[in-house]
Amino acid sequence: MQKVTKAVIPAAGLGTRMLPISHAVPKEMLPIVDLPAIACLVEEAAKSGITDILVVTGRDKDAIEDFFDYSPEYEAALNAKGKTDVVSSLRRYADLANVTFLRQKEAKGLGHAVGRARAFVGDEPFVVLYGDDVIFSHTPVAKQLIDAYEKYGRPVVGAKRVSPEWLQKYSSLKVSPIEGDPAAFFCDDMIEKPKPGEEFSDLSVLGRVLLTPDVFDVIDALPPGAGGEIQLTDAMAKIARSGGVTALEFEGERFDLGSKVGFLKANVVAGVSHPETGEEFRAFLKQFVSEMDR
Ligand code: UTP
């Protein structure tokens, strides 16, 4: 079986739920304490054995590219002040993987964004990390998907159980259990943004999928789906119906940085355990919560 070494991060969406900030700052660059969300994704991919990453960007997203570049003048100024450790940490992020960039040109949907990666992917399996989904986990989620791919030999969708209200905003998977593996399911259909009554189960695709290159022909033939966009779920549904995919209920807590409340929650969770902020922030939160309902 071919080793999985490539990943695609779609980051070209308009980010309308995060306006007004997303008008000037790509939502994928919003911080988790002091790190842009997309750097957490690149780190997750690198820790999973991924060496090559394509970030699909759009207009006004240059800040993403700048973050993964060297900044010789800035570094020289930091070095002159003796801040060599800061320079090494900036370089560490720039060198995590071979990160390249491609523009989607028009935000026609997540499926369309992934479709731009055909030449980069070639004939290899690849992981897709949704650019605004940060997941805190013990084992990197991309690695969990790669392990499931190597075990079952089929594309893998990362899944979580969600409430009926959220199923209608995400997707719903038709699954049957796999004996001896309580976290893995055989999935032979799925639906994007199901209307009430159309749901298959409470499992929804969230944040990470592992696909094979046959997805590109499927994407190219897709008509616009929910919201008038080319939906990745519609492409994966076709693949699920024709040969099945594995749905993996991954370990980890997922935060949608594309939503205001997701952004706040992620920063609270990261803030209480961050080495520089943890102690003071925990004390502040305890005090704040104890006074909140008075
Ligand atoms: P979302 O649906 O969360 O992004 O897509 P969005 O369209 O920016 O969201 P709104 O406007 O707040 O509703 C998940 C990921 O896919 C990327 C986004 O940047 C995000 O990281 N995406 C989405 C693209 O790259 N291209 C698109 O056309 C749509």
PDB file of C-alpha atoms and ligand atoms in Angstrom:
ATOM      1  CA  MET A   1       0.000   0.000   0.000  1.00  0.00           C
ATOM      2  CA  GLN A   2       1.215   3.475  -0.943  1.00  0.00           C
ATOM      3  CA  LYS A   3       2.462   5.540   2.030  1.00  0.00           C
ATOM      4  CA  VAL A   4       0.446   8.696   2.696  1.00  0.00           C
ATOM      5  CA  THR A   5       2.811  11.692   2.525  1.00  0.00           C
ATOM      6  CA  LYS A   6       0.621  14.433   1.021  1.00  0.00           C
ATOM      7  CA  ALA A   7      -2.037  16.684   2.472  1.00  0.00           C
ATOM      8  CA  VAL A   8      -4.312  19.426   1.170  1.00  0.00           C
ATOM      9  CA  ILE A   9      -5.567  22.282   3.336  1.00  0.00           C
ATOM     10  CA  PRO A  10      -8.457  24.195   1.748  1.00  0.00           C
ATOM     11  CA  ALA A  11      -8.288  27.752   3.073  1.00  0.00           C
ATOM     12  CA  ALA A  12      -9.954  29.827   0.366  1.00  0.00           C
ATOM     13  CA  GLY A  13     -13.438  30.188   1.876  1.00  0.00           C
ATOM     14  CA  LEU A  14     -15.018  33.592   2.377  1.00  0.00           C
ATOM     15  CA  GLY A  15     -15.366  33.139   6.128  1.00  0.00           C
ATOM     16  CA  THR A  16     -18.668  34.990   6.290  1.00  0.00           C
ATOM     17  CA  ARG A  17     -19.470  33.662   9.773  1.00  0.00           C
ATOM     18  CA  MET A  18     -16.355  35.393  11.112  1.00  0.00           C
ATOM     19  CA  LEU A  19     -17.050  38.815   9.648  1.00  0.00           C
ATOM     20  CA  PRO A  20     -15.992  41.532  10.194  1.00  0.00           C
ATOM     21  CA  ILE A  21     -12.497  40.232  11.195  1.00  0.00           C
ATOM     22  CA  SER A  22     -12.354  37.824   8.215  1.00  0.00           C
ATOM     23  CA  HIS A  23     -12.711  40.794   5.875  1.00  0.00           C
ATOM     24  CA  ALA A  24      -9.062  41.663   6.630  1.00  0.00           C
ATOM     25  CA  VAL A  25      -7.625  38.572   8.391  1.00  0.00           C
ATOM     26  CA  PRO A  26      -8.018  35.067   6.910  1.00  0.00           C
ATOM     27  CA  LYS A  27      -9.941  32.989   9.467  1.00  0.00           C
ATOM     28  CA  GLU A  28      -7.262  30.298   9.070  1.00  0.00           C
ATOM     29  CA  MET A  29      -4.820  32.864  10.562  1.00  0.00           C
ATOM     30  CA  LEU A  30      -6.902  33.503  13.678  1.00  0.00           C
ATOM     31  CA  PRO A  31      -4.823  32.676  16.745  1.00  0.00           C
ATOM     32  CA  ILE A  32      -4.987  29.770  19.114  1.00  0.00           C
ATOM     33  CA  VAL A  33      -3.343  31.786  21.904  1.00  0.00           C
ATOM     34  CA  ASP A  34      -0.248  32.785  19.873  1.00  0.00           C
ATOM     35  CA  LEU A  35      -0.299  30.379  16.934  1.00  0.00           C
ATOM     36  CA  PRO A  36      -2.330  30.752  13.723  1.00  0.00           C
ATOM     37  CA  ALA A  37      -4.903  27.979  13.384  1.00  0.00           C
ATOM     38  CA  ILE A  38      -3.343  26.813  10.127  1.00  0.00           C
ATOM     39  CA  ALA A  39       0.033  26.296  11.850  1.00  0.00           C
ATOM     40  CA  CYS A  40      -1.698  23.822  14.215  1.00  0.00           C
ATOM     41  CA  LEU A  41      -2.931  21.958  11.122  1.00  0.00           C
ATOM     42  CA  VAL A  42       0.483  21.874   9.448  1.00  0.00           C
ATOM     43  CA  GLU A  43       1.996  20.646  12.721  1.00  0.00           C
ATOM     44  CA  GLU A  44      -0.660  17.910  12.995  1.00  0.00           C
ATOM     45  CA  ALA A  45       0.078  16.816   9.422  1.00  0.00           C
ATOM     46  CA  ALA A  46       3.859  16.811   9.967  1.00  0.00           C
ATOM     47  CA  LYS A  47       3.479  14.750  13.157  1.00  0.00           C
ATOM     48  CA  SER A  48       1.411  12.281  11.103  1.00  0.00           C
ATOM     49  CA  GLY A  49       4.234  11.660   8.619  1.00  0.00           C
ATOM     50  CA  ILE A  50       3.033  14.112   5.937  1.00  0.00           C
ATOM     51  CA  THR A  51       5.935  15.758   4.106  1.00  0.00           C
ATOM     52  CA  ASP A  52       4.165  17.779   1.378  1.00  0.00           C
ATOM     53  CA  ILE A  53       1.248  20.113   1.940  1.00  0.00           C
ATOM     54  CA  LEU A  54      -0.751  22.159  -0.553  1.00  0.00           C
ATOM     55  CA  VAL A  55      -2.681  25.080   0.928  1.00  0.00           C
ATOM     56  CA  VAL A  56      -5.504  26.204  -1.353  1.00  0.00           C
ATOM     57  CA  THR A  57      -5.869  29.947  -0.790  1.00  0.00           C
ATOM     58  CA  GLY A  58      -7.725  32.853  -2.321  1.00  0.00           C
ATOM     59  CA  ARG A  59      -7.379  36.598  -2.687  1.00  0.00           C
ATOM     60  CA  ASP A  60      -6.578  38.458   0.548  1.00  0.00           C
ATOM     61  CA  LYS A  61      -5.027  35.331   2.087  1.00  0.00           C
ATOM     62  CA  ASP A  62      -1.352  36.281   1.598  1.00  0.00           C
ATOM     63  CA  ALA A  63      -0.787  36.334   5.361  1.00  0.00           C
ATOM     64  CA  ILE A  64      -0.930  32.518   5.315  1.00  0.00           C
ATOM     65  CA  GLU A  65       1.907  32.293   2.799  1.00  0.00           C
ATOM     66  CA  ASP A  66       3.943  34.885   4.715  1.00  0.00           C
ATOM     67  CA  PHE A  67       3.689  32.889   7.938  1.00  0.00           C
ATOM     68  CA  PHE A  68       5.394  29.839   6.409  1.00  0.00           C
ATOM     69  CA  ASP A  69       8.128  31.907   4.740  1.00  0.00           C
ATOM     70  CA  TYR A  70      11.508  32.965   6.144  1.00  0.00           C
ATOM     71  CA  SER A  71      11.770  36.686   7.080  1.00  0.00           C
ATOM     72  CA  PRO A  72      15.532  37.440   6.891  1.00  0.00           C
ATOM     73  CA  GLU A  73      15.239  41.154   7.826  1.00  0.00           C
ATOM     74  CA  TYR A  74      12.893  40.495  10.747  1.00  0.00           C
ATOM     75  CA  GLU A  75      15.042  37.587  11.910  1.00  0.00           C
ATOM     76  CA  ALA A  76      18.208  39.758  11.735  1.00  0.00           C
ATOM     77  CA  ALA A  77      16.495  42.372  13.927  1.00  0.00           C
ATOM     78  CA  LEU A  78      15.442  39.692  16.437  1.00  0.00           C
ATOM     79  CA  ASN A  79      18.936  38.146  16.430  1.00  0.00           C
ATOM     80  CA  ALA A  80      20.459  41.591  17.060  1.00  0.00           C
ATOM     81  CA  LYS A  81      18.296  41.815  20.190  1.00  0.00           C
ATOM     82  CA  GLY A  82      19.523  38.363  21.285  1.00  0.00           C
ATOM     83  CA  LYS A  83      16.120  36.761  20.655  1.00  0.00           C
ATOM     84  CA  THR A  84      17.600  33.767  18.857  1.00  0.00           C
ATOM     85  CA  ASP A  85      15.113  31.344  20.432  1.00  0.00           C
ATOM     86  CA  VAL A  86      12.215  33.250  18.818  1.00  0.00           C
ATOM     87  CA  VAL A  87      13.947  33.057  15.445  1.00  0.00           C
ATOM     88  CA  SER A  88      14.395  29.281  15.812  1.00  0.00           C
ATOM     89  CA  SER A  89      10.726  28.858  16.685  1.00  0.00           C
ATOM     90  CA  LEU A  90       9.648  30.866  13.603  1.00  0.00           C
ATOM     91  CA  ARG A  91      11.974  28.769  11.429  1.00  0.00           C
ATOM     92  CA  ARG A  92      10.604  25.590  12.992  1.00  0.00           C
ATOM     93  CA  TYR A  93       7.124  26.399  11.637  1.00  0.00           C
ATOM     94  CA  ALA A  94       8.507  27.392   8.230  1.00  0.00           C
ATOM     95  CA  ASP A  95      10.351  24.062   8.036  1.00  0.00           C
ATOM     96  CA  LEU A  96       7.665  21.685   9.374  1.00  0.00           C
ATOM     97  CA  ALA A  97       6.899  20.436   5.848  1.00  0.00           C
ATOM     98  CA  ASN A  98       7.172  21.468   2.194  1.00  0.00           C
ATOM     99  CA  VAL A  99       4.238  23.841   2.147  1.00  0.00           C
ATOM    100  CA  THR A 100       3.117  25.144  -1.262  1.00  0.00           C
ATOM    101  CA  PHE A 101       0.211  27.361  -2.270  1.00  0.00           C
ATOM    102  CA  LEU A 102      -2.369  27.504  -5.035  1.00  0.00           C
ATOM    103  CA  ARG A 103      -5.248  29.902  -5.539  1.00  0.00           C
ATOM    104  CA  GLN A 104      -8.794  28.691  -5.949  1.00  0.00           C
ATOM    105  CA  LYS A 105      -9.618  31.952  -7.810  1.00  0.00           C
ATOM    106  CA  GLU A 106     -13.351  31.662  -6.983  1.00  0.00           C
ATOM    107  CA  ALA A 107     -14.786  30.312  -3.727  1.00  0.00           C
ATOM    108  CA  LYS A 108     -17.071  27.719  -5.312  1.00  0.00           C
ATOM    109  CA  GLY A 109     -17.114  25.330  -2.370  1.00  0.00           C
ATOM    110  CA  LEU A 110     -14.946  22.907  -0.421  1.00  0.00           C
ATOM    111  CA  GLY A 111     -15.209  20.218  -3.131  1.00  0.00           C
ATOM    112  CA  HIS A 112     -14.096  22.684  -5.782  1.00  0.00           C
ATOM    113  CA  ALA A 113     -11.145  23.771  -3.590  1.00  0.00           C
ATOM    114  CA  VAL A 114     -10.002  20.152  -3.169  1.00  0.00           C
ATOM    115  CA  GLY A 115     -10.430  19.658  -6.938  1.00  0.00           C
ATOM    116  CA  ARG A 116      -7.674  22.243  -7.529  1.00  0.00           C
ATOM    117  CA  ALA A 117      -5.167  19.818  -5.934  1.00  0.00           C
ATOM    118  CA  ARG A 118      -5.206  17.206  -8.746  1.00  0.00           C
ATOM    119  CA  ALA A 119      -1.723  17.993 -10.117  1.00  0.00           C
ATOM    120  CA  PHE A 120      -0.182  18.227  -6.643  1.00  0.00           C
ATOM    121  CA  VAL A 121      -1.699  14.911  -5.517  1.00  0.00           C
ATOM    122  CA  GLY A 122      -0.880  12.900  -8.667  1.00  0.00           C
ATOM    123  CA  ASP A 123      -1.754   9.246  -8.125  1.00  0.00           C
ATOM    124  CA  GLU A 124      -1.289   9.123  -4.359  1.00  0.00           C
ATOM    125  CA  PRO A 125      -3.720   8.949  -1.433  1.00  0.00           C
ATOM    126  CA  PHE A 126      -3.894  12.229   0.512  1.00  0.00           C
ATOM    127  CA  VAL A 127      -5.322  13.750   3.664  1.00  0.00           C
ATOM    128  CA  VAL A 128      -7.595  16.801   3.599  1.00  0.00           C
ATOM    129  CA  LEU A 129      -7.469  19.012   6.706  1.00  0.00           C
ATOM    130  CA  TYR A 130     -10.340  21.536   6.635  1.00  0.00           C
ATOM    131  CA  GLY A 131      -8.547  24.860   7.114  1.00  0.00           C
ATOM    132  CA  ASP A 132     -10.696  26.212   9.925  1.00  0.00           C
ATOM    133  CA  ASP A 133     -11.049  23.009  11.976  1.00  0.00           C
ATOM    134  CA  VAL A 134      -8.548  22.667  14.808  1.00  0.00           C
ATOM    135  CA  ILE A 135      -8.551  19.392  16.721  1.00  0.00           C
ATOM    136  CA  PHE A 136      -6.817  18.813  20.067  1.00  0.00           C
ATOM    137  CA  SER A 137      -6.056  15.096  20.418  1.00  0.00           C
ATOM    138  CA  HIS A 138      -3.545  12.662  21.927  1.00  0.00           C
ATOM    139  CA  THR A 139      -2.745  11.082  18.547  1.00  0.00           C
ATOM    140  CA  PRO A 140      -2.838  13.542  15.615  1.00  0.00           C
ATOM    141  CA  VAL A 141      -6.148  12.985  13.817  1.00  0.00           C
ATOM    142  CA  ALA A 142      -4.460  12.810  10.398  1.00  0.00           C
ATOM    143  CA  LYS A 143      -2.398   9.898  11.802  1.00  0.00           C
ATOM    144  CA  GLN A 144      -5.555   8.201  13.093  1.00  0.00           C
ATOM    145  CA  LEU A 145      -7.012   8.407   9.551  1.00  0.00           C
ATOM    146  CA  ILE A 146      -3.794   7.137   7.944  1.00  0.00           C
ATOM    147  CA  ASP A 147      -3.786   4.132  10.319  1.00  0.00           C
ATOM    148  CA  ALA A 148      -7.422   3.364   9.384  1.00  0.00           C
ATOM    149  CA  TYR A 149      -6.570   3.663   5.674  1.00  0.00           C
ATOM    150  CA  GLU A 150      -3.665   1.248   6.067  1.00  0.00           C
ATOM    151  CA  LYS A 151      -5.912  -1.167   7.991  1.00  0.00           C
ATOM    152  CA  TYR A 152      -8.994  -1.134   5.724  1.00  0.00           C
ATOM    153  CA  GLY A 153      -7.575  -0.007   2.355  1.00  0.00           C
ATOM    154  CA  ARG A 154     -10.429   2.419   1.649  1.00  0.00           C
ATOM    155  CA  PRO A 155     -10.840   6.215   1.827  1.00  0.00           C
ATOM    156  CA  VAL A 156     -11.544   7.379   5.383  1.00  0.00           C
ATOM    157  CA  VAL A 157     -13.794  10.135   6.684  1.00  0.00           C
ATOM    158  CA  GLY A 158     -13.189  11.567  10.148  1.00  0.00           C
ATOM    159  CA  ALA A 159     -16.485  11.519  12.021  1.00  0.00           C
ATOM    160  CA  LYS A 160     -18.112  12.656  15.244  1.00  0.00           C
ATOM    161  CA  ARG A 161     -21.579  12.253  16.743  1.00  0.00           C
ATOM    162  CA  VAL A 162     -23.492  15.531  16.635  1.00  0.00           C
ATOM    163  CA  SER A 163     -26.905  16.773  17.778  1.00  0.00           C
ATOM    164  CA  PRO A 164     -29.836  16.802  15.286  1.00  0.00           C
ATOM    165  CA  GLU A 165     -29.568  20.585  15.032  1.00  0.00           C
ATOM    166  CA  TRP A 166     -25.897  20.396  13.979  1.00  0.00           C
ATOM    167  CA  LEU A 167     -26.460  17.418  11.637  1.00  0.00           C
ATOM    168  CA  GLN A 168     -28.554  19.738   9.466  1.00  0.00           C
ATOM    169  CA  LYS A 169     -25.633  22.151   9.210  1.00  0.00           C
ATOM    170  CA  TYR A 170     -23.049  19.435   8.534  1.00  0.00           C
ATOM    171  CA  SER A 171     -23.662  15.977   7.045  1.00  0.00           C
ATOM    172  CA  SER A 172     -25.018  12.574   8.044  1.00  0.00           C
ATOM    173  CA  LEU A 173     -23.395   9.181   7.415  1.00  0.00           C
ATOM    174  CA  LYS A 174     -25.047   5.839   6.626  1.00  0.00           C
ATOM    175  CA  VAL A 175     -22.938   3.334   8.526  1.00  0.00           C
ATOM    176  CA  SER A 176     -22.727  -0.242   9.759  1.00  0.00           C
ATOM    177  CA  PRO A 177     -20.374  -1.370  12.546  1.00  0.00           C
ATOM    178  CA  ILE A 178     -17.052  -3.119  11.880  1.00  0.00           C
ATOM    179  CA  GLU A 179     -16.637  -6.070  14.242  1.00  0.00           C
ATOM    180  CA  GLY A 180     -13.900  -5.654  16.829  1.00  0.00           C
ATOM    181  CA  ASP A 181     -13.326  -1.948  16.062  1.00  0.00           C
ATOM    182  CA  PRO A 182     -15.813   0.226  17.957  1.00  0.00           C
ATOM    183  CA  ALA A 183     -14.465   3.483  16.473  1.00  0.00           C
ATOM    184  CA  ALA A 184     -14.625   2.371  12.818  1.00  0.00           C
ATOM    185  CA  PHE A 185     -17.682   1.912  10.580  1.00  0.00           C
ATOM    186  CA  PHE A 186     -18.347   0.835   7.028  1.00  0.00           C
ATOM    187  CA  CYS A 187     -20.043   3.769   5.328  1.00  0.00           C
ATOM    188  CA  ASP A 188     -21.931   3.320   2.057  1.00  0.00           C
ATOM    189  CA  ASP A 189     -23.746   6.642   1.764  1.00  0.00           C
ATOM    190  CA  MET A 190     -23.832  10.163   3.185  1.00  0.00           C
ATOM    191  CA  ILE A 191     -25.776  13.366   2.747  1.00  0.00           C
ATOM    192  CA  GLU A 192     -24.716  17.026   3.049  1.00  0.00           C
ATOM    193  CA  LYS A 193     -26.940  19.314   5.166  1.00  0.00           C
ATOM    194  CA  PRO A 194     -29.846  16.812   5.495  1.00  0.00           C
ATOM    195  CA  LYS A 195     -33.328  18.211   5.982  1.00  0.00           C
ATOM    196  CA  PRO A 196     -35.296  16.792   8.946  1.00  0.00           C
ATOM    197  CA  GLY A 197     -36.128  13.170   8.124  1.00  0.00           C
ATOM    198  CA  GLU A 198     -33.264  12.773   5.616  1.00  0.00           C
ATOM    199  CA  GLU A 199     -30.591  11.891   8.227  1.00  0.00           C
ATOM    200  CA  PHE A 200     -28.944   8.451   8.114  1.00  0.00           C
ATOM    201  CA  SER A 201     -27.341   8.582  11.591  1.00  0.00           C
ATOM    202  CA  ASP A 202     -25.973  11.077  14.122  1.00  0.00           C
ATOM    203  CA  LEU A 203     -22.448  10.617  12.715  1.00  0.00           C
ATOM    204  CA  SER A 204     -21.216  13.568  10.689  1.00  0.00           C
ATOM    205  CA  VAL A 205     -18.007  14.172   8.694  1.00  0.00           C
ATOM    206  CA  LEU A 206     -15.904  16.658  10.624  1.00  0.00           C
ATOM    207  CA  GLY A 207     -12.629  18.306   9.756  1.00  0.00           C
ATOM    208  CA  ARG A 208     -10.460  15.539   8.293  1.00  0.00           C
ATOM    209  CA  VAL A 209     -10.775  13.033   5.450  1.00  0.00           C
ATOM    210  CA  LEU A 210      -8.356  10.763   3.604  1.00  0.00           C
ATOM    211  CA  LEU A 211      -9.090  10.432  -0.104  1.00  0.00           C
ATOM    212  CA  THR A 212      -7.752   8.594  -3.124  1.00  0.00           C
ATOM    213  CA  PRO A 213      -7.123  10.317  -6.493  1.00  0.00           C
ATOM    214  CA  ASP A 214     -10.304   8.877  -8.073  1.00  0.00           C
ATOM    215  CA  VAL A 215     -12.113  11.676  -6.217  1.00  0.00           C
ATOM    216  CA  PHE A 216     -10.917  14.250  -8.790  1.00  0.00           C
ATOM    217  CA  ASP A 217     -12.953  12.860 -11.711  1.00  0.00           C
ATOM    218  CA  VAL A 218     -15.968  12.678  -9.404  1.00  0.00           C
ATOM    219  CA  ILE A 219     -15.506  16.317  -8.307  1.00  0.00           C
ATOM    220  CA  ASP A 220     -15.128  17.508 -11.901  1.00  0.00           C
ATOM    221  CA  ALA A 221     -18.464  15.911 -12.819  1.00  0.00           C
ATOM    222  CA  LEU A 222     -20.400  17.281  -9.827  1.00  0.00           C
ATOM    223  CA  PRO A 223     -23.199  19.817 -10.196  1.00  0.00           C
ATOM    224  CA  PRO A 224     -23.467  22.478  -7.461  1.00  0.00           C
ATOM    225  CA  GLY A 225     -25.033  21.036  -4.308  1.00  0.00           C
ATOM    226  CA  ALA A 226     -26.232  22.526  -0.999  1.00  0.00           C
ATOM    227  CA  GLY A 227     -25.841  26.336  -0.959  1.00  0.00           C
ATOM    228  CA  GLY A 228     -25.011  26.342  -4.699  1.00  0.00           C
ATOM    229  CA  GLU A 229     -21.467  25.098  -3.879  1.00  0.00           C
ATOM    230  CA  ILE A 230     -19.473  22.129  -5.175  1.00  0.00           C
ATOM    231  CA  GLN A 231     -19.666  19.999  -2.038  1.00  0.00           C
ATOM    232  CA  LEU A 232     -16.901  17.572  -1.058  1.00  0.00           C
ATOM    233  CA  THR A 233     -19.539  15.484   0.751  1.00  0.00           C
ATOM    234  CA  ASP A 234     -21.365  14.939  -2.566  1.00  0.00           C
ATOM    235  CA  ALA A 235     -18.149  13.575  -4.119  1.00  0.00           C
ATOM    236  CA  MET A 236     -17.470  11.360  -1.103  1.00  0.00           C
ATOM    237  CA  ALA A 237     -21.106  10.148  -1.159  1.00  0.00           C
ATOM    238  CA  LYS A 238     -20.594   8.893  -4.739  1.00  0.00           C
ATOM    239  CA  ILE A 239     -17.434   7.081  -3.698  1.00  0.00           C
ATOM    240  CA  ALA A 240     -19.188   5.643  -0.613  1.00  0.00           C
ATOM    241  CA  ARG A 241     -22.086   4.378  -2.754  1.00  0.00           C
ATOM    242  CA  SER A 242     -19.783   2.750  -5.309  1.00  0.00           C
ATOM    243  CA  GLY A 243     -17.324   0.931  -3.040  1.00  0.00           C
ATOM    244  CA  GLY A 244     -17.689   2.176   0.511  1.00  0.00           C
ATOM    245  CA  VAL A 245     -15.464   4.261   2.734  1.00  0.00           C
ATOM    246  CA  THR A 246     -14.429   3.893   6.365  1.00  0.00           C
ATOM    247  CA  ALA A 247     -15.957   6.331   8.859  1.00  0.00           C
ATOM    248  CA  LEU A 248     -13.623   6.773  11.806  1.00  0.00           C
ATOM    249  CA  GLU A 249     -14.991   8.245  15.023  1.00  0.00           C
ATOM    250  CA  PHE A 250     -11.702   9.926  15.865  1.00  0.00           C
ATOM    251  CA  GLU A 251     -10.296  10.691  19.305  1.00  0.00           C
ATOM    252  CA  GLY A 252      -9.976  14.419  19.912  1.00  0.00           C
ATOM    253  CA  GLU A 253     -11.884  17.604  20.542  1.00  0.00           C
ATOM    254  CA  ARG A 254     -12.689  19.605  17.423  1.00  0.00           C
ATOM    255  CA  PHE A 255     -13.178  23.364  17.269  1.00  0.00           C
ATOM    256  CA  ASP A 256     -14.583  25.282  14.316  1.00  0.00           C
ATOM    257  CA  LEU A 257     -12.489  28.439  14.059  1.00  0.00           C
ATOM    258  CA  GLY A 258     -14.865  29.588  11.334  1.00  0.00           C
ATOM    259  CA  SER A 259     -17.489  30.270  14.013  1.00  0.00           C
ATOM    260  CA  LYS A 260     -17.259  32.890  16.734  1.00  0.00           C
ATOM    261  CA  VAL A 261     -18.088  30.528  19.566  1.00  0.00           C
ATOM    262  CA  GLY A 262     -15.713  27.854  18.234  1.00  0.00           C
ATOM    263  CA  PHE A 263     -12.902  30.400  18.176  1.00  0.00           C
ATOM    264  CA  LEU A 264     -13.597  31.435  21.787  1.00  0.00           C
ATOM    265  CA  LYS A 265     -13.856  27.836  23.049  1.00  0.00           C
ATOM    266  CA  ALA A 266     -10.595  26.788  21.363  1.00  0.00           C
ATOM    267  CA  ASN A 267      -8.756  29.664  23.008  1.00  0.00           C
ATOM    268  CA  VAL A 268     -10.123  28.880  26.450  1.00  0.00           C
ATOM    269  CA  VAL A 269      -9.083  25.225  26.148  1.00  0.00           C
ATOM    270  CA  ALA A 270      -5.639  26.087  24.756  1.00  0.00           C
ATOM    271  CA  GLY A 271      -5.186  29.050  27.092  1.00  0.00           C
ATOM    272  CA  VAL A 272      -5.557  27.040  30.308  1.00  0.00           C
ATOM    273  CA  SER A 273      -2.830  24.594  29.288  1.00  0.00           C
ATOM    274  CA  HIS A 274      -0.426  26.927  27.483  1.00  0.00           C
ATOM    275  CA  PRO A 275       2.945  27.067  29.311  1.00  0.00           C
ATOM    276  CA  GLU A 276       3.048  30.880  29.289  1.00  0.00           C
ATOM    277  CA  THR A 277      -0.600  31.658  30.044  1.00  0.00           C
ATOM    278  CA  GLY A 278      -1.968  28.549  31.803  1.00  0.00           C
ATOM    279  CA  GLU A 279      -1.484  29.439  35.457  1.00  0.00           C
ATOM    280  CA  GLU A 280      -2.670  33.044  35.307  1.00  0.00           C
ATOM    281  CA  PHE A 281      -5.501  32.295  32.872  1.00  0.00           C
ATOM    282  CA  ARG A 282      -6.843  29.391  34.987  1.00  0.00           C
ATOM    283  CA  ALA A 283      -6.907  31.617  38.076  1.00  0.00           C
ATOM    284  CA  PHE A 284      -8.670  34.361  36.095  1.00  0.00           C
ATOM    285  CA  LEU A 285     -11.262  31.950  34.691  1.00  0.00           C
ATOM    286  CA  LYS A 286     -12.077  30.461  38.113  1.00  0.00           C
ATOM    287  CA  GLN A 287     -12.627  33.931  39.525  1.00  0.00           C
ATOM    288  CA  PHE A 288     -14.593  35.054  36.477  1.00  0.00           C
ATOM    289  CA  VAL A 289     -16.919  32.029  36.511  1.00  0.00           C
ATOM    290  CA  SER A 290     -17.498  32.253  40.264  1.00  0.00           C
ATOM    291  CA  GLU A 291     -18.603  35.885  39.871  1.00  0.00           C
ATOM    292  CA  MET A 292     -20.532  35.383  36.626  1.00  0.00           C
ATOM    293  CA  ASP A 293     -23.908  34.344  38.043  1.00  0.00           C
ATOM    294  CA  ARG A 294     -23.934  36.659  41.030  1.00  0.00           C
TER     295      ARG A 294
HETATM  296  P1  UTP B   1     -16.408  26.456   5.329  1.00  0.00           P
HETATM  297  O1  UTP B   1     -17.684  26.160   4.652  1.00  0.00           O
HETATM  298  O2  UTP B   1     -16.349  26.376   6.809  1.00  0.00           O
HETATM  299  O3  UTP B   1     -15.814  27.866   4.884  1.00  0.00           O
HETATM  300  O4  UTP B   1     -15.313  25.521   4.676  1.00  0.00           O
HETATM  301  P2  UTP B   1     -16.516  29.202   4.400  1.00  0.00           P
HETATM  302  O5  UTP B   1     -17.230  29.012   3.115  1.00  0.00           O
HETATM  303  O6  UTP B   1     -15.417  30.205   4.425  1.00  0.00           O
HETATM  304  O7  UTP B   1     -17.552  29.465   5.595  1.00  0.00           O
HETATM  305  P3  UTP B   1     -18.580  30.638   5.854  1.00  0.00           P
HETATM  306  O8  UTP B   1     -18.484  31.659   4.728  1.00  0.00           O
HETATM  307  O9  UTP B   1     -18.219  31.236   7.174  1.00  0.00           O
HETATM  308  O10 UTP B   1     -19.894  29.932   5.929  1.00  0.00           O
HETATM  309  C1  UTP B   1     -14.339  24.728   5.366  1.00  0.00           C
HETATM  310  C2  UTP B   1     -12.935  25.008   4.837  1.00  0.00           C
HETATM  311  O11 UTP B   1     -12.926  24.974   3.420  1.00  0.00           O
HETATM  312  C3  UTP B   1     -12.384  26.156   2.884  1.00  0.00           C
HETATM  313  C4  UTP B   1     -12.547  27.211   3.961  1.00  0.00           C
HETATM  314  O12 UTP B   1     -11.532  28.212   3.858  1.00  0.00           O
HETATM  315  C5  UTP B   1     -12.453  26.407   5.243  1.00  0.00           C
HETATM  316  O13 UTP B   1     -11.129  26.333   5.719  1.00  0.00           O
HETATM  317  N1  UTP B   1     -13.094  26.520   1.620  1.00  0.00           N
HETATM  318  C6  UTP B   1     -14.448  26.671   1.621  1.00  0.00           C
HETATM  319  C7  UTP B   1     -12.355  26.736   0.489  1.00  0.00           C
HETATM  320  O14 UTP B   1     -11.124  26.594   0.469  1.00  0.00           O
HETATM  321  N2  UTP B   1     -13.010  27.120  -0.652  1.00  0.00           N
HETATM  322  C8  UTP B   1     -14.361  27.295  -0.693  1.00  0.00           C
HETATM  323  O15 UTP B   1     -14.892  27.642  -1.774  1.00  0.00           O
HETATM  324  C9  UTP B   1     -15.089  27.047   0.478  1.00  0.00           C
END
